[in-house]
Short mmCIF file of C-alpha atoms and ligand atoms in Angstrom, two decimals:
data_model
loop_
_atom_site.label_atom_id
_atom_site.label_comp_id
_atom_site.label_asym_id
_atom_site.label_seq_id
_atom_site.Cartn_x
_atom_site.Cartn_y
_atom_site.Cartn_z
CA UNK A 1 -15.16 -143.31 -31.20
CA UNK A 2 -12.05 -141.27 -32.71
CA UNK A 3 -11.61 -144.78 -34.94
CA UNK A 4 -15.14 -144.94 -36.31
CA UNK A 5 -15.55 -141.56 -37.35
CA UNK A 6 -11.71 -141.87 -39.21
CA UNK A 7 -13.62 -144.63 -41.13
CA UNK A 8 -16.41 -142.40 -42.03
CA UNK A 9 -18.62 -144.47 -39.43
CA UNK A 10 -21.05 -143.12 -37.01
CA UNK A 11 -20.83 -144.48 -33.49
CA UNK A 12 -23.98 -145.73 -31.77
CA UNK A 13 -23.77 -142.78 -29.16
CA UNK A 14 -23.79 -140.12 -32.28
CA UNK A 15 -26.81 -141.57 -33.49
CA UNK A 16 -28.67 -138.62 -33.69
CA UNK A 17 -25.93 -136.27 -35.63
CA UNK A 18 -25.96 -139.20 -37.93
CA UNK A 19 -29.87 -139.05 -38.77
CA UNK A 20 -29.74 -135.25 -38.77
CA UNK A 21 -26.86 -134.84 -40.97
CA UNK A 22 -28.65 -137.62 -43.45
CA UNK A 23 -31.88 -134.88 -43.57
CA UNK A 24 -29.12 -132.31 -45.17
CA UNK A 25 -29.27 -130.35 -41.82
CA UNK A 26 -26.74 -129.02 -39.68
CA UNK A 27 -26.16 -131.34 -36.53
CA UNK A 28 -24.53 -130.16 -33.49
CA UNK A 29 -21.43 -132.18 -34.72
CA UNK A 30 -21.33 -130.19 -37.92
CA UNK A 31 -22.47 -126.34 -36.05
CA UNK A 32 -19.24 -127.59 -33.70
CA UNK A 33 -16.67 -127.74 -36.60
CA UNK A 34 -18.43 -124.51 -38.54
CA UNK A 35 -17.83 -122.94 -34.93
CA UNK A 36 -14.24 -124.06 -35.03
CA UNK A 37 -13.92 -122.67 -38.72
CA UNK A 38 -14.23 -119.44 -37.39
CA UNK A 39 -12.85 -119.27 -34.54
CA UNK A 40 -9.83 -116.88 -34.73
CA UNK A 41 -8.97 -116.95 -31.11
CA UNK A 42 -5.77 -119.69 -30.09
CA UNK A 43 -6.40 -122.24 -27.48
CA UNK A 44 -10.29 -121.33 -27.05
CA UNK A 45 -12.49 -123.84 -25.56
CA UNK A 46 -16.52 -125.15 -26.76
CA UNK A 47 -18.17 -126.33 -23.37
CA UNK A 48 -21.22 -129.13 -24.08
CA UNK A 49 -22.65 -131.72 -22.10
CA UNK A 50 -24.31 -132.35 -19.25
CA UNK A 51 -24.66 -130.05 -16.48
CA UNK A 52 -27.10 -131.59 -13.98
CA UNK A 53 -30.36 -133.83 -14.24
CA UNK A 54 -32.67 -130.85 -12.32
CA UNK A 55 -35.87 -131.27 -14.41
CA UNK A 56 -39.37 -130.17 -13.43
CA UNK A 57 -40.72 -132.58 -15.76
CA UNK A 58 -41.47 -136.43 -16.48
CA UNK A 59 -41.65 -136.66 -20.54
CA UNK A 60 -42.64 -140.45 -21.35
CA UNK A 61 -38.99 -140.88 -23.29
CA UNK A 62 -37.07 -139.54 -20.28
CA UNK A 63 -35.86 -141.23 -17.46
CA UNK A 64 -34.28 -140.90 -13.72
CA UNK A 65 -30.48 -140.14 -14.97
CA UNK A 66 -31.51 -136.99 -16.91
CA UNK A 67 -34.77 -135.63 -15.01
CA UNK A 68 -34.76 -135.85 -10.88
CA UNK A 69 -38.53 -135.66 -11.28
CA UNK A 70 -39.01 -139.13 -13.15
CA UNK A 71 -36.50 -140.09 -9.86
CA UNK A 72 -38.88 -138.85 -7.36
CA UNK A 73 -41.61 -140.42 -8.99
CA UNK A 74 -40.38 -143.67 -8.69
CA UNK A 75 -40.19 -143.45 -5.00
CA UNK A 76 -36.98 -144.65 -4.32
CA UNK A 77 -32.73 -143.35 -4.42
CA UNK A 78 -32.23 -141.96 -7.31
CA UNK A 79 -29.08 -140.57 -9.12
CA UNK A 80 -28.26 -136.55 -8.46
CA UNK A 81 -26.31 -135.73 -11.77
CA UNK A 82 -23.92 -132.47 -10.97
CA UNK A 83 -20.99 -131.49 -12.96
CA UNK A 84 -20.96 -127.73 -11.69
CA UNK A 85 -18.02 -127.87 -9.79
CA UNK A 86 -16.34 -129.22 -13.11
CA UNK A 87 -17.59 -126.61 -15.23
CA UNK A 88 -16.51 -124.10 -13.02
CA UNK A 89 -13.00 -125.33 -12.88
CA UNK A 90 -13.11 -124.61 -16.43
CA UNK A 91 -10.56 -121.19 -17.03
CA UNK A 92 -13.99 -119.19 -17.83
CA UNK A 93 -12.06 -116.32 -20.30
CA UNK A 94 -11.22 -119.60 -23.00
CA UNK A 95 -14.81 -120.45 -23.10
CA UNK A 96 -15.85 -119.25 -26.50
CA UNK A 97 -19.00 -121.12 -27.16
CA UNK A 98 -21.25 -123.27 -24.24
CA UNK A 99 -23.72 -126.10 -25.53
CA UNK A 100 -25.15 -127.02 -21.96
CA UNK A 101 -27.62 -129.50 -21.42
CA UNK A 102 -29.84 -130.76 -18.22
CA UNK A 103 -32.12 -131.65 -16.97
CA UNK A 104 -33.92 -128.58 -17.85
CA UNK A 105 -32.27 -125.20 -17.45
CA UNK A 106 -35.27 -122.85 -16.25
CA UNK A 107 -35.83 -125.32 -13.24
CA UNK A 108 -32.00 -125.83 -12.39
CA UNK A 109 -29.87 -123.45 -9.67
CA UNK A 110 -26.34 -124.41 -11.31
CA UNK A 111 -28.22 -123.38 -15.01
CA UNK A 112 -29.26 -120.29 -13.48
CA UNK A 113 -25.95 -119.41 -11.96
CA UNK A 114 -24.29 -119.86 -14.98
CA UNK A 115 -26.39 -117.53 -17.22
CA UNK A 116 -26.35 -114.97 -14.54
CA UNK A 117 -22.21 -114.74 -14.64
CA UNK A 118 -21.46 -115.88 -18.06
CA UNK A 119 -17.75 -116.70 -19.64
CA UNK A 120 -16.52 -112.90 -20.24
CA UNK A 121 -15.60 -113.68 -23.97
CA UNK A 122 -18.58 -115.75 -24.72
CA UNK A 123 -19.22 -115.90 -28.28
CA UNK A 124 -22.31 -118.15 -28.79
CA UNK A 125 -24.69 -120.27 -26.07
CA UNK A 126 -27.28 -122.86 -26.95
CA UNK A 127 -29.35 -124.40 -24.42
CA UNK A 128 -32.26 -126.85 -24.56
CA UNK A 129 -35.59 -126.29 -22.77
CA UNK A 130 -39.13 -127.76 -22.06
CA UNK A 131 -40.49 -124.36 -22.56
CA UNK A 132 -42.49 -124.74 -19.49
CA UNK A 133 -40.99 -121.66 -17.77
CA UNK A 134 -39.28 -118.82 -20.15
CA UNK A 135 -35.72 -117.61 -19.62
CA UNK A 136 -36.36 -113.76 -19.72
CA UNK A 137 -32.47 -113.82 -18.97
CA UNK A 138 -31.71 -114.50 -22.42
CA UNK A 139 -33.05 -111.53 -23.99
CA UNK A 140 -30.41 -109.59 -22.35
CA UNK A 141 -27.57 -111.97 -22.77
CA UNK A 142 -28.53 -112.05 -26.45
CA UNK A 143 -27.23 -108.20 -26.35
CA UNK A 144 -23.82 -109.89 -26.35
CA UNK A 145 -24.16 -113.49 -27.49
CA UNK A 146 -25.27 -115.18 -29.97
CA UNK A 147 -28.29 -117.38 -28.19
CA UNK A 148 -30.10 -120.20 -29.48
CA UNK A 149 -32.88 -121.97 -27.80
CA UNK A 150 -34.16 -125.87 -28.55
CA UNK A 151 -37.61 -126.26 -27.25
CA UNK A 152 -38.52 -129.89 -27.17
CA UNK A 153 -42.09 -130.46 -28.74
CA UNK A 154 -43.13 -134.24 -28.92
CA UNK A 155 -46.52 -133.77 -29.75
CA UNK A 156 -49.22 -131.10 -30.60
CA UNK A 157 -51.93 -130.16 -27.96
CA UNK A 158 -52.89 -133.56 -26.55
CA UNK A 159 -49.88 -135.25 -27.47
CA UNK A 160 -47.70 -133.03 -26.37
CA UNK A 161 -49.69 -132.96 -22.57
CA UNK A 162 -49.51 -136.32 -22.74
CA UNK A 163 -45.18 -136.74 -23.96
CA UNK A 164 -44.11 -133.80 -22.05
CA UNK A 165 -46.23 -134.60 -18.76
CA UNK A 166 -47.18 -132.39 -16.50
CA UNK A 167 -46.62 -129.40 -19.23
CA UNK A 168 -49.67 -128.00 -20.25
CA UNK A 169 -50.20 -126.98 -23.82
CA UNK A 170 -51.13 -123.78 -23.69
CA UNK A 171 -48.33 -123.11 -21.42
CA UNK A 172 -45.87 -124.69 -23.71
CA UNK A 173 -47.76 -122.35 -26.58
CA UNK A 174 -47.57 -119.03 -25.02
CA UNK A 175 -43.82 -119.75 -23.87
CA UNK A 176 -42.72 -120.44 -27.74
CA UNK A 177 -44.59 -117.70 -28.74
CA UNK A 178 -42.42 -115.48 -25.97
CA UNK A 179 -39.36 -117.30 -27.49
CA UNK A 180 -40.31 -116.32 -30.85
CA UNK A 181 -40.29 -112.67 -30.16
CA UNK A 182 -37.23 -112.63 -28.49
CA UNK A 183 -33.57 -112.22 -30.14
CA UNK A 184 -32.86 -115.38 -30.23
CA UNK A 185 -32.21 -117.98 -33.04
CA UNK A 186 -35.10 -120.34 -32.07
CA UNK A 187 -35.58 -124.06 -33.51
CA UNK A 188 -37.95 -127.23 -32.34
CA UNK A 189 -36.64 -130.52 -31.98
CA UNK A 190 -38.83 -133.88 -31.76
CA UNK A 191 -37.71 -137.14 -30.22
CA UNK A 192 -39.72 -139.38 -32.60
CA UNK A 193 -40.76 -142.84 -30.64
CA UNK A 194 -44.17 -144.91 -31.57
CA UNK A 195 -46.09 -143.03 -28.96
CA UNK A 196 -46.07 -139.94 -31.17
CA UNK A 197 -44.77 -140.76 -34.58
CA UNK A 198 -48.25 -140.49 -36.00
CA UNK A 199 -48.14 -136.65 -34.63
CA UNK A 200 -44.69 -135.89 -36.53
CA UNK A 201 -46.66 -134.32 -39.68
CA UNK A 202 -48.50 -132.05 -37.18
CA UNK A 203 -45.21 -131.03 -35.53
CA UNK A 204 -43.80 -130.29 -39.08
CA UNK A 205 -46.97 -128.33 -40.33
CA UNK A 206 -47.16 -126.32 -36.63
CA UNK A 207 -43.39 -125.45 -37.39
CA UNK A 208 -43.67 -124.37 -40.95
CA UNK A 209 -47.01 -122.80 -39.85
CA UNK A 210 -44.85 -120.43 -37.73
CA UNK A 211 -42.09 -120.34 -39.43
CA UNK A 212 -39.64 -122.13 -36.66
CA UNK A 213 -37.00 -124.84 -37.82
CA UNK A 214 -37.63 -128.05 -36.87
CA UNK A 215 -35.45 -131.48 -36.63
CA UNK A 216 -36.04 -134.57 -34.76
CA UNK A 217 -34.78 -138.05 -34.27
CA UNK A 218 -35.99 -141.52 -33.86
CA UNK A 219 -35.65 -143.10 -30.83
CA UNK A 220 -33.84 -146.68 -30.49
CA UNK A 221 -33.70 -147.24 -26.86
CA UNK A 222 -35.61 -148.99 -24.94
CA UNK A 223 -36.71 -151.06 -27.49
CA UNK A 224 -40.12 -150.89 -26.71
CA UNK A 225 -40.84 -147.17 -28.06
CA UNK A 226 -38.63 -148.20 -31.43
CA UNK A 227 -41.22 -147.11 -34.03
CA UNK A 228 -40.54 -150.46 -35.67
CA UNK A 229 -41.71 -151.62 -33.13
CA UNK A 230 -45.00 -154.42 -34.30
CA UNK A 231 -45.46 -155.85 -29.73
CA UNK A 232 -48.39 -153.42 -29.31
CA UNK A 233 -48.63 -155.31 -26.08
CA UNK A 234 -45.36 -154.59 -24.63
CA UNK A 235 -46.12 -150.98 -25.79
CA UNK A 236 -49.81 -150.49 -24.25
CA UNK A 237 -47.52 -152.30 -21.09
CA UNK A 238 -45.20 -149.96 -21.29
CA UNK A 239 -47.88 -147.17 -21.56
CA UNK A 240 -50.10 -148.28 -18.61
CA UNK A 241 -47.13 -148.42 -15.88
CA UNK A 242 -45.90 -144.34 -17.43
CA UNK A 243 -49.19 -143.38 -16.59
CA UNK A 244 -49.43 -145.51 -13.06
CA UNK A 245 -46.21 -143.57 -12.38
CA UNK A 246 -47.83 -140.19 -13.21
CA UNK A 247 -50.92 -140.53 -11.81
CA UNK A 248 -52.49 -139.87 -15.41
CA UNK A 249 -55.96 -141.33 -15.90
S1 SF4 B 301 -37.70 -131.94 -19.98
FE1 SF4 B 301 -35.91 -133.03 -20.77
S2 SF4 B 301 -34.84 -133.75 -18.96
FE2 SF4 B 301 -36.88 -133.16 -18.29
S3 SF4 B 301 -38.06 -135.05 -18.33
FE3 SF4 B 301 -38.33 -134.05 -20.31
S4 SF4 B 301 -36.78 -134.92 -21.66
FE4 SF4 B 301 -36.18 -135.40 -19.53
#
């Protein structure tokens, strides 16, 4: 990975700092190295990746290694993802910044354990969410840190019940609202496969209709969601055995 980037090439797995950075926005790649820029403090430490795959939902783009609840849908052993034990290993007072991602936060114990007894020279926290549930938490923490939220959005209204299964809408809604009022730095980010890429321009008028930054990505794997994708029939396929899985009519 360390060779490609020397060469001023992307690797596969960075695929979606590449397409952001190519929209003139700020991936998490480039907020890392701004981060770094000001850091002041010697041998400090920015925590990311994955924490655990405890997820409450079963979005159509998701699968078993990042959400237990696509696992348990599928009836069968699937894989418990936890890296707590690591993280806590971590010496806490050098974490300076903490990009942790699940599984979804608001549904996970090891998430919840770590905002309640956060690094004590924590400088900035990002965290990803569904939006299903809201983490009142954060106003409090944001007191002290500097917070931002990602709320996934794949879709608007029916769209979005139908990528982010079993979130309701007006759930989802009311929660971003909540988000919006609190003191946090608040954005929207779209995984972009051909089950919703003819909702993108309503994503990107419902952000700049309320005023929330927005990014998203296209998807490349599995194949079958590619939006370049011209086998309708492997995709209404695909389609009919998400739904079979979900019960949806
Ligand atoms: S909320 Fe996130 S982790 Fe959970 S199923 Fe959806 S995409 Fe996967």
């Amino acid at each position: 990975m360390e060779h490609a980037f020397m060469n001023g090439v992307f690797p596969n797995e960075c695929v979606r700092c590449a397409q952001i950075e190519k929209e003139g926005k700020d991936s998490i790649r480039t907020y890392a190295i701004k981060l770094d820029q000001t850091e002041t403090q010697q041998d400090y430490l920015q925590v990311g990746g994955v924490l655990d795959n405890v997820c409450n939902a079963a979005c159509q783009t998701c699968g078993p290694d990042c959400s237990t609840k696509i696992g348990s849908l599928m009836g069968r052993t699937f894989p418990i993802i936890n890296n707590s034990s690591g993280y806590w290993s971590l010496p806490q007072d050098r974490i300076r910044h903490l990009d942790i991602n699940g599984g979804e936060p608001s549904y996970s114990k090891n998430y919840k354990k770590i905002l309640a007894n956060l690094p004590p020279n924590l400088k900035t926290l990002r965290l990803n969410t569904n939006c299903n549930v809201v983490l009142h938490e954060l106003e409090k923490i944001a007191d002290r840190v500097e917070v931002t939220v990602t709320v996934s959005c794949d879709g608007i209204g029916d769209v979005h019940e139908f990528m982010r299964w079993p979130i309701k809408w007006d759930t989802f809604y009311k929660n971003l609202m909540t988000y919006k009022s609190m003191p946090v730095r608040l954005n929207l980010w779209t995984t972009v496969s051909i089950l919703n890429v003819d909702d993108l321009p309503n994503i990107q008028a419902f952000a700049q209709e309320h005023n929330i930054d927005h990014s998203y990505a296209y998807l490349k794997e599995p194949a079958v969601l590619d939006v370049n994708n011209k086998d309708q029939v492997a995709v209404d396929a695909y389609i009919q055995k998400q739904k079979e899985l979900r019960g949806m009519p």
